[in-house]
Structures are given as structure tokens and as C-alpha cells.
Amino acid sequence: MKIVMLGAPGAGKGTQAKMIADKYSIPHISTGDIFRANIKEGTALGLEAKSYMDQGKLVPDELTVKILLDRVAKDDCANGYVLDGFPRTIPQAEVLKDALAKLNDKIDYAVNVDVPDENIVKRMSGRRACVTCGATYHIEHVPPKTEGVCDRCGAALILRDDDKPETVLNRLKIYHDQTQPLIDFYTNEGILKTVDGTVDVKVVFENIISILG
Ligand code: AP5
Ligand code: MG
Ligand code: ZN
């Protein structure tokens, strides 16, 4: 099963993608996590990506597409995957569609996690992230068992550099300009499924599962 997660920054794409990946035993692929891992390791890719991410801008399509296509070509993707944060522009979606079509393949579902802008800024300031394994928490809604420590891997949790309120507002604007058009794109493909992302994490997950079957 091949799934694309859509939704504003902070809508809960990563939270749900991880749960989907665990349930269906498929990899969770987040371009944001790949960039953050590269930033942490100080690679050339990380340095370049950071200059865009810190301003809330998108990393250029050329760079992002190459990374994603390399990743989905790996063996662990043979039975499918859940993409979180890719595609984020129409050109990215077209490249993915063409690459899959060449393999006689396609995306099965685009799951749109719908959360209004008002809820987003509030959510982000409470988010804590693990840069080692990509897990995300929320100090109120999804707290780790031990404060500041990742349940999954034991690493220290951080407040992401791009979760400052002014950067979040920038990310939201870019989301509306460049990523929201993907809702029409996948509606036209006949695979868009929208879920309410404002309810409890577990309820959002149940609603997604009832769609995926
Ligand atoms: P990326 O890492 O993808 O960030 P994003 O899309 O802005 O999304 P987030 O990770 O911030 O939010 P999320 O939807 O995953 O929410 P989460 O589950 O954490 O990208 C970062 C940057 O990298 C981009 O700005 C760009 O620069 C670059 N980039 C990445 N991909 C790119 C691409 N394809 N092209 C170009 N550039 C790219 O949840 C948020 C918080 O809410 C958490 O604290 C969580 O615990 C909590 N929460 C989740 N669900 C609920 C709920 N139901 N109720 C209450 N709280 C909840
Ligand atoms: Mg995320
Ligand atoms: Zn972790």
C-alpha cells in the first residue's frame, strides 16, 4: 500500500504516519526527518536544507525529489510506504506519479489531515521532537513517559528551530500557496480522503484505518 499524507504544518501527518507505518509494517518516509537527520550530521545536504527550513521556506524541488526517489527505490519499500511531507508542490507530485507509472505503479491513497490554521500555531509551541528517530510529542496532548526523553529511542527531545511562531506563520502561508493545491490534484486522481485532524490522536487514527481497511 502506498500512501501520501497531506495537511498543514502541525496537522499531525507525522504522528499518524508513524502509526500507519507500524500497523501495516511499511516504512514511514518523511522528507523533513531526512533533512533534519542531515542537519544533525552536518552534511552538505543538511547545510543547504537548513538555510530554507529555518525561514519556513520549501527546499527546492530538484533536491527534494532526488532524495525521495532514491529512498523509495530501497528494498524495504517493496510492499509500500507512507510518505509524510512529500509531495509538497504540484511538480513534486507529477514527478512521483511519472516515476511510479514507469513501474506500472501508483499511489493508493492521499490522506488529508484537516486542521484549521487557528489550531496550528497553538499546537506547534507545545511540540517536542526527537531528531534521532523522528518521533513527535506534545507537552499536553501527547507527552513522553519521561519529560524531555524519547519513549522510542531514549534520545533527548528538542523544540524544532522552525516551530517559532513567526516561522510557523510563514510555513502556513507557503502551505496554502504551494501545497494545498495538491488537494485538488489528488481529488482529480480519485484517491483523496479527508479526515478531521482536530480530534484526539487515537480517533484520527481510527478514522484513517477505516478508510485504508
Ligand atoms: P516537515 O518536517 O514535513 O514539517 P511540516 O509539514 O511543517 O509538518 P510538521 O512536521 O511540522 O507537522 P506534522 O503534520 O508532521 O505534525 P506532527 O505529527 O508533528 O518539513 C519541515 C521543513 O522541511 C519544511 O518547512 C521544508 O522547509 C522542508 N521540507 C520537507 N519536505 C519537503 C518537501 N517535500 N519539499 C520541500 N521542502 C520540504 O504534530 C504536530 C504537533 O501536534 C505534535 O506536537 C503532536 O504531538 C501534536 N498532535 C498531533 N495530532 C494531534 C491531535 N489529534 N490532537 C492534539 N495534538 C496533536
Ligand atoms: Mg512532521
Ligand atoms: Zn527517538
Short mmCIF file of C-alpha atoms and ligand atoms in Angstrom, two decimals:
data_model
loop_
_atom_site.label_atom_id
_atom_site.label_comp_id
_atom_site.label_asym_id
_atom_site.label_seq_id
_atom_site.Cartn_x
_atom_site.Cartn_y
_atom_site.Cartn_z
CA MET A 1 0.00 0.00 0.00
CA LYS A 2 1.37 3.42 -0.98
CA ILE A 3 0.04 6.38 0.96
CA VAL A 4 0.66 10.12 0.80
CA MET A 5 -0.12 12.23 3.89
CA LEU A 6 -1.36 15.76 3.21
CA GLY A 7 -2.04 18.52 5.69
CA ALA A 8 -0.77 21.83 7.05
CA PRO A 9 2.42 22.00 9.11
CA GLY A 10 1.50 20.57 12.51
CA ALA A 11 -1.70 18.91 11.33
CA GLY A 12 -0.43 15.58 12.67
CA LYS A 13 0.92 14.00 9.47
CA GLY A 14 4.00 12.63 11.22
CA THR A 15 2.05 11.39 14.25
CA GLN A 16 -0.43 9.47 12.09
CA ALA A 17 2.15 8.32 9.51
CA LYS A 18 4.15 6.57 12.24
CA MET A 19 1.05 4.75 13.49
CA ILE A 20 0.07 3.72 9.95
CA ALA A 21 3.62 2.51 9.26
CA ASP A 22 3.59 0.36 12.42
CA LYS A 23 0.17 -1.13 11.70
CA TYR A 24 0.88 -2.07 8.07
CA SER A 25 4.61 -2.81 8.54
CA ILE A 26 5.68 -0.37 5.86
CA PRO A 27 8.32 2.37 6.15
CA HIS A 28 7.42 5.90 7.23
CA ILE A 29 9.27 8.29 4.95
CA SER A 30 9.42 11.94 5.98
CA THR A 31 11.49 14.30 3.84
CA GLY A 32 11.55 16.70 6.81
CA ASP A 33 13.06 13.94 9.01
CA ILE A 34 15.64 13.13 6.32
CA PHE A 35 16.65 16.80 6.15
CA ARG A 36 16.80 17.11 9.96
CA ALA A 37 18.97 13.98 10.23
CA ASN A 38 21.35 15.52 7.66
CA ILE A 39 21.43 18.82 9.55
CA LYS A 40 22.30 16.94 12.74
CA GLU A 41 25.12 15.10 10.98
CA GLY A 42 26.36 18.32 9.36
CA THR A 43 26.26 17.00 5.77
CA ALA A 44 26.32 19.31 2.71
CA LEU A 45 22.67 18.42 2.07
CA GLY A 46 21.81 19.33 5.65
CA LEU A 47 23.54 22.70 5.38
CA GLU A 48 21.68 23.56 2.20
CA ALA A 49 18.31 22.36 3.51
CA LYS A 50 18.72 24.27 6.78
CA SER A 51 19.01 27.62 5.00
CA TYR A 52 15.48 27.13 3.63
CA MET A 53 13.90 25.33 6.56
CA ASP A 54 14.90 27.93 9.15
CA GLN A 55 12.94 30.53 7.18
CA GLY A 56 9.95 28.25 6.78
CA LYS A 57 10.60 28.03 3.02
CA LEU A 58 10.48 24.87 0.93
CA VAL A 59 13.70 23.14 -0.02
CA PRO A 60 13.98 23.33 -3.87
CA ASP A 61 12.08 20.60 -5.75
CA GLU A 62 15.17 19.35 -7.58
CA LEU A 63 16.98 18.45 -4.39
CA THR A 64 13.92 17.06 -2.60
CA VAL A 65 12.74 14.89 -5.49
CA LYS A 66 16.13 13.21 -5.88
CA ILE A 67 16.26 12.31 -2.20
CA LEU A 68 12.73 10.92 -2.23
CA LEU A 69 13.14 8.86 -5.39
CA ASP A 70 16.37 7.34 -4.03
CA ARG A 71 14.60 6.47 -0.79
CA VAL A 72 11.56 4.77 -2.34
CA ALA A 73 13.82 2.68 -4.57
CA LYS A 74 15.21 0.88 -1.48
CA ASP A 75 14.27 -2.76 -0.82
CA ASP A 76 12.16 -2.04 2.28
CA CYS A 77 9.72 -0.08 0.07
CA ALA A 78 8.73 -3.14 -1.99
CA ASN A 79 5.41 -3.57 -0.14
CA GLY A 80 4.61 0.12 0.02
CA TYR A 81 5.28 3.13 2.22
CA VAL A 82 3.71 6.13 3.82
CA LEU A 83 5.05 9.46 2.60
CA ASP A 84 4.89 12.33 5.11
CA GLY A 85 5.69 15.81 3.82
CA PHE A 86 6.16 14.73 0.21
CA PRO A 87 4.87 15.76 -2.26
CA ARG A 88 4.57 19.36 -1.22
CA THR A 89 4.26 21.01 -4.62
CA ILE A 90 2.47 20.08 -7.85
CA PRO A 91 5.79 19.46 -9.66
CA GLN A 92 6.83 17.03 -6.89
CA ALA A 93 3.51 15.19 -7.24
CA GLU A 94 3.95 14.97 -11.03
CA VAL A 95 7.47 13.57 -10.72
CA LEU A 96 6.29 10.95 -8.22
CA LYS A 97 3.35 9.99 -10.41
CA ASP A 98 5.57 9.63 -13.51
CA ALA A 99 8.24 7.65 -11.64
CA LEU A 100 5.60 5.21 -10.35
CA ALA A 101 3.83 4.99 -13.72
CA LYS A 102 7.11 3.80 -15.27
CA LEU A 103 6.96 0.87 -12.83
CA ASN A 104 3.27 0.29 -13.59
CA ASP A 105 2.52 1.53 -10.13
CA LYS A 106 0.61 4.34 -8.38
CA ILE A 107 -0.22 5.95 -5.04
CA ASP A 108 -3.28 4.24 -3.50
CA TYR A 109 -4.47 6.90 -1.03
CA ALA A 110 -3.82 10.56 -0.28
CA VAL A 111 -4.92 11.13 3.32
CA ASN A 112 -5.59 14.79 4.09
CA VAL A 113 -5.42 15.55 7.81
CA ASP A 114 -7.56 18.66 8.12
CA VAL A 115 -6.78 21.20 10.88
CA PRO A 116 -7.67 24.92 10.68
CA ASP A 117 -4.86 27.49 10.93
CA GLU A 118 -6.05 28.75 14.35
CA ASN A 119 -5.28 25.39 15.96
CA ILE A 120 -1.87 25.06 14.33
CA VAL A 121 0.11 27.86 15.96
CA LYS A 122 -1.06 26.74 19.42
CA ARG A 123 -0.04 23.14 18.73
CA MET A 124 3.43 23.92 17.48
CA SER A 125 4.73 25.70 20.56
CA GLY A 126 3.94 22.56 22.59
CA ARG A 127 5.55 20.13 20.19
CA ARG A 128 8.74 18.31 21.15
CA ALA A 129 10.62 16.28 18.55
CA CYS A 130 13.21 13.52 18.56
CA VAL A 131 15.83 14.19 15.89
CA THR A 132 17.25 10.68 16.31
CA CYS A 133 14.15 8.63 15.39
CA GLY A 134 11.67 11.27 14.21
CA ALA A 135 9.06 10.68 16.95
CA THR A 136 6.96 13.70 17.93
CA TYR A 137 5.31 14.56 21.20
CA HIS A 138 3.19 17.34 22.62
CA ILE A 139 3.73 18.59 26.16
CA GLU A 140 -0.04 18.49 26.81
CA HIS A 141 -1.69 16.23 24.23
CA VAL A 142 0.97 13.55 23.63
CA PRO A 143 3.50 13.72 26.49
CA PRO A 144 6.51 11.36 26.62
CA LYS A 145 6.66 8.98 29.62
CA THR A 146 9.68 10.86 30.97
CA GLU A 147 9.83 14.61 30.37
CA GLY A 148 12.33 15.55 27.64
CA VAL A 149 13.19 11.93 26.72
CA CYS A 150 12.03 9.97 23.63
CA ASP A 151 9.91 6.89 24.53
CA ARG A 152 11.07 5.04 21.42
CA CYS A 153 14.84 5.55 21.47
CA GLY A 154 15.79 7.38 24.68
CA ALA A 155 17.30 10.43 22.93
CA ALA A 156 16.72 13.99 24.18
CA LEU A 157 13.68 15.83 22.80
CA ILE A 158 14.03 19.28 21.26
CA LEU A 159 11.84 22.21 20.22
CA ARG A 160 12.34 22.41 16.45
CA ASP A 161 14.08 25.58 15.15
CA ASP A 162 11.22 26.15 12.70
CA ASP A 163 8.49 25.95 15.38
CA LYS A 164 8.91 29.59 16.47
CA PRO A 165 5.55 31.38 15.97
CA GLU A 166 6.79 33.71 13.18
CA THR A 167 8.28 30.80 11.24
CA VAL A 168 5.12 28.74 11.72
CA LEU A 169 3.09 31.59 10.16
CA ASN A 170 5.48 31.59 7.19
CA ARG A 171 5.15 27.81 6.81
CA LEU A 172 1.37 28.12 6.88
CA LYS A 173 1.42 30.75 4.13
CA ILE A 174 3.66 28.57 1.97
CA TYR A 175 1.41 25.60 2.69
CA HIS A 176 -1.65 27.48 1.38
CA ASP A 177 0.22 28.77 -1.70
CA GLN A 178 2.12 25.67 -2.76
CA THR A 179 0.88 22.54 -1.01
CA GLN A 180 -2.88 22.97 -0.66
CA PRO A 181 -3.30 22.71 -4.49
CA LEU A 182 -2.39 19.03 -4.03
CA ILE A 183 -5.84 18.51 -2.54
CA ASP A 184 -7.33 19.22 -5.98
CA PHE A 185 -4.59 17.20 -7.65
CA TYR A 186 -5.39 14.04 -5.66
CA THR A 187 -9.14 14.69 -5.83
CA ASN A 188 -8.75 14.56 -9.61
CA GLU A 189 -6.76 11.34 -9.25
CA GLY A 190 -9.77 9.95 -7.34
CA ILE A 191 -7.79 8.98 -4.22
CA LEU A 192 -8.20 11.91 -1.79
CA LYS A 193 -9.58 11.03 1.67
CA THR A 194 -10.03 13.81 4.22
CA VAL A 195 -10.13 13.22 7.98
CA ASP A 196 -10.79 15.69 10.79
CA GLY A 197 -7.40 16.28 12.44
CA THR A 198 -8.73 18.31 15.38
CA VAL A 199 -9.99 15.33 17.39
CA ASP A 200 -7.94 13.04 19.67
CA VAL A 201 -4.89 11.36 18.08
CA LYS A 202 -6.42 7.88 18.56
CA VAL A 203 -9.73 8.92 16.98
CA VAL A 204 -7.95 10.42 13.96
CA PHE A 205 -6.09 7.11 13.60
CA GLU A 206 -9.29 5.02 13.82
CA ASN A 207 -10.85 7.17 11.11
CA ILE A 208 -7.81 6.69 8.87
CA ILE A 209 -7.79 2.93 9.44
CA SER A 210 -11.45 2.69 8.48
CA ILE A 211 -10.54 4.32 5.16
CA LEU A 212 -7.44 2.21 4.47
CA GLY A 213 -9.13 -1.03 5.53
P1 AP5 B 1 8.22 18.75 7.85
O1 AP5 B 1 9.09 18.14 8.85
O2 AP5 B 1 7.47 17.89 6.91
O3 AP5 B 1 7.23 19.74 8.59
P2 AP5 B 1 5.70 20.17 8.32
O4 AP5 B 1 4.99 19.73 7.12
O5 AP5 B 1 5.73 21.62 8.54
O6 AP5 B 1 4.94 19.36 9.31
P3 AP5 B 1 5.30 19.11 10.77
O7 AP5 B 1 6.28 18.00 10.90
O8 AP5 B 1 5.63 20.41 11.40
O9 AP5 B 1 3.86 18.67 11.32
P4 AP5 B 1 3.12 17.28 11.23
O10 AP5 B 1 1.92 17.43 10.35
O11 AP5 B 1 4.05 16.15 10.96
O12 AP5 B 1 2.56 17.23 12.70
P5 AP5 B 1 3.01 16.35 13.97
O13 AP5 B 1 2.56 14.96 13.80
O14 AP5 B 1 4.42 16.61 14.33
O15 AP5 B 1 9.05 19.79 6.99
C1 AP5 B 1 9.90 20.75 7.60
C2 AP5 B 1 10.57 21.58 6.54
O16 AP5 B 1 11.38 20.75 5.69
C3 AP5 B 1 9.63 22.31 5.58
O17 AP5 B 1 9.19 23.53 6.11
C4 AP5 B 1 10.54 22.47 4.36
O18 AP5 B 1 11.45 23.51 4.54
C5 AP5 B 1 11.32 21.18 4.34
N1 AP5 B 1 10.66 20.12 3.53
C6 AP5 B 1 10.20 18.92 3.97
N2 AP5 B 1 9.66 18.22 2.98
C7 AP5 B 1 9.77 19.00 1.86
C8 AP5 B 1 9.36 18.83 0.50
N3 AP5 B 1 8.72 17.73 0.08
N4 AP5 B 1 9.63 19.84 -0.38
C9 AP5 B 1 10.27 20.96 0.03
N5 AP5 B 1 10.66 21.18 1.29
C10 AP5 B 1 10.42 20.20 2.21
O19 AP5 B 1 2.04 17.04 15.05
C11 AP5 B 1 2.25 18.39 15.45
C12 AP5 B 1 2.05 18.52 16.97
O20 AP5 B 1 0.68 18.29 17.29
C13 AP5 B 1 2.83 17.48 17.79
O21 AP5 B 1 3.24 18.07 18.98
C14 AP5 B 1 1.81 16.37 18.03
O22 AP5 B 1 2.10 15.63 19.20
C15 AP5 B 1 0.51 17.17 18.15
N6 AP5 B 1 -0.67 16.46 17.66
C16 AP5 B 1 -0.74 15.64 16.56
N7 AP5 B 1 -2.01 15.19 16.39
C17 AP5 B 1 -2.75 15.77 17.38
C18 AP5 B 1 -4.14 15.71 17.73
N8 AP5 B 1 -5.02 14.98 17.02
N9 AP5 B 1 -4.54 16.44 18.81
C19 AP5 B 1 -3.65 17.18 19.53
N10 AP5 B 1 -2.33 17.27 19.26
C20 AP5 B 1 -1.89 16.58 18.19
MG MG B 2 6.14 16.02 10.64
ZN ZN B 3 13.52 8.96 19.37
#
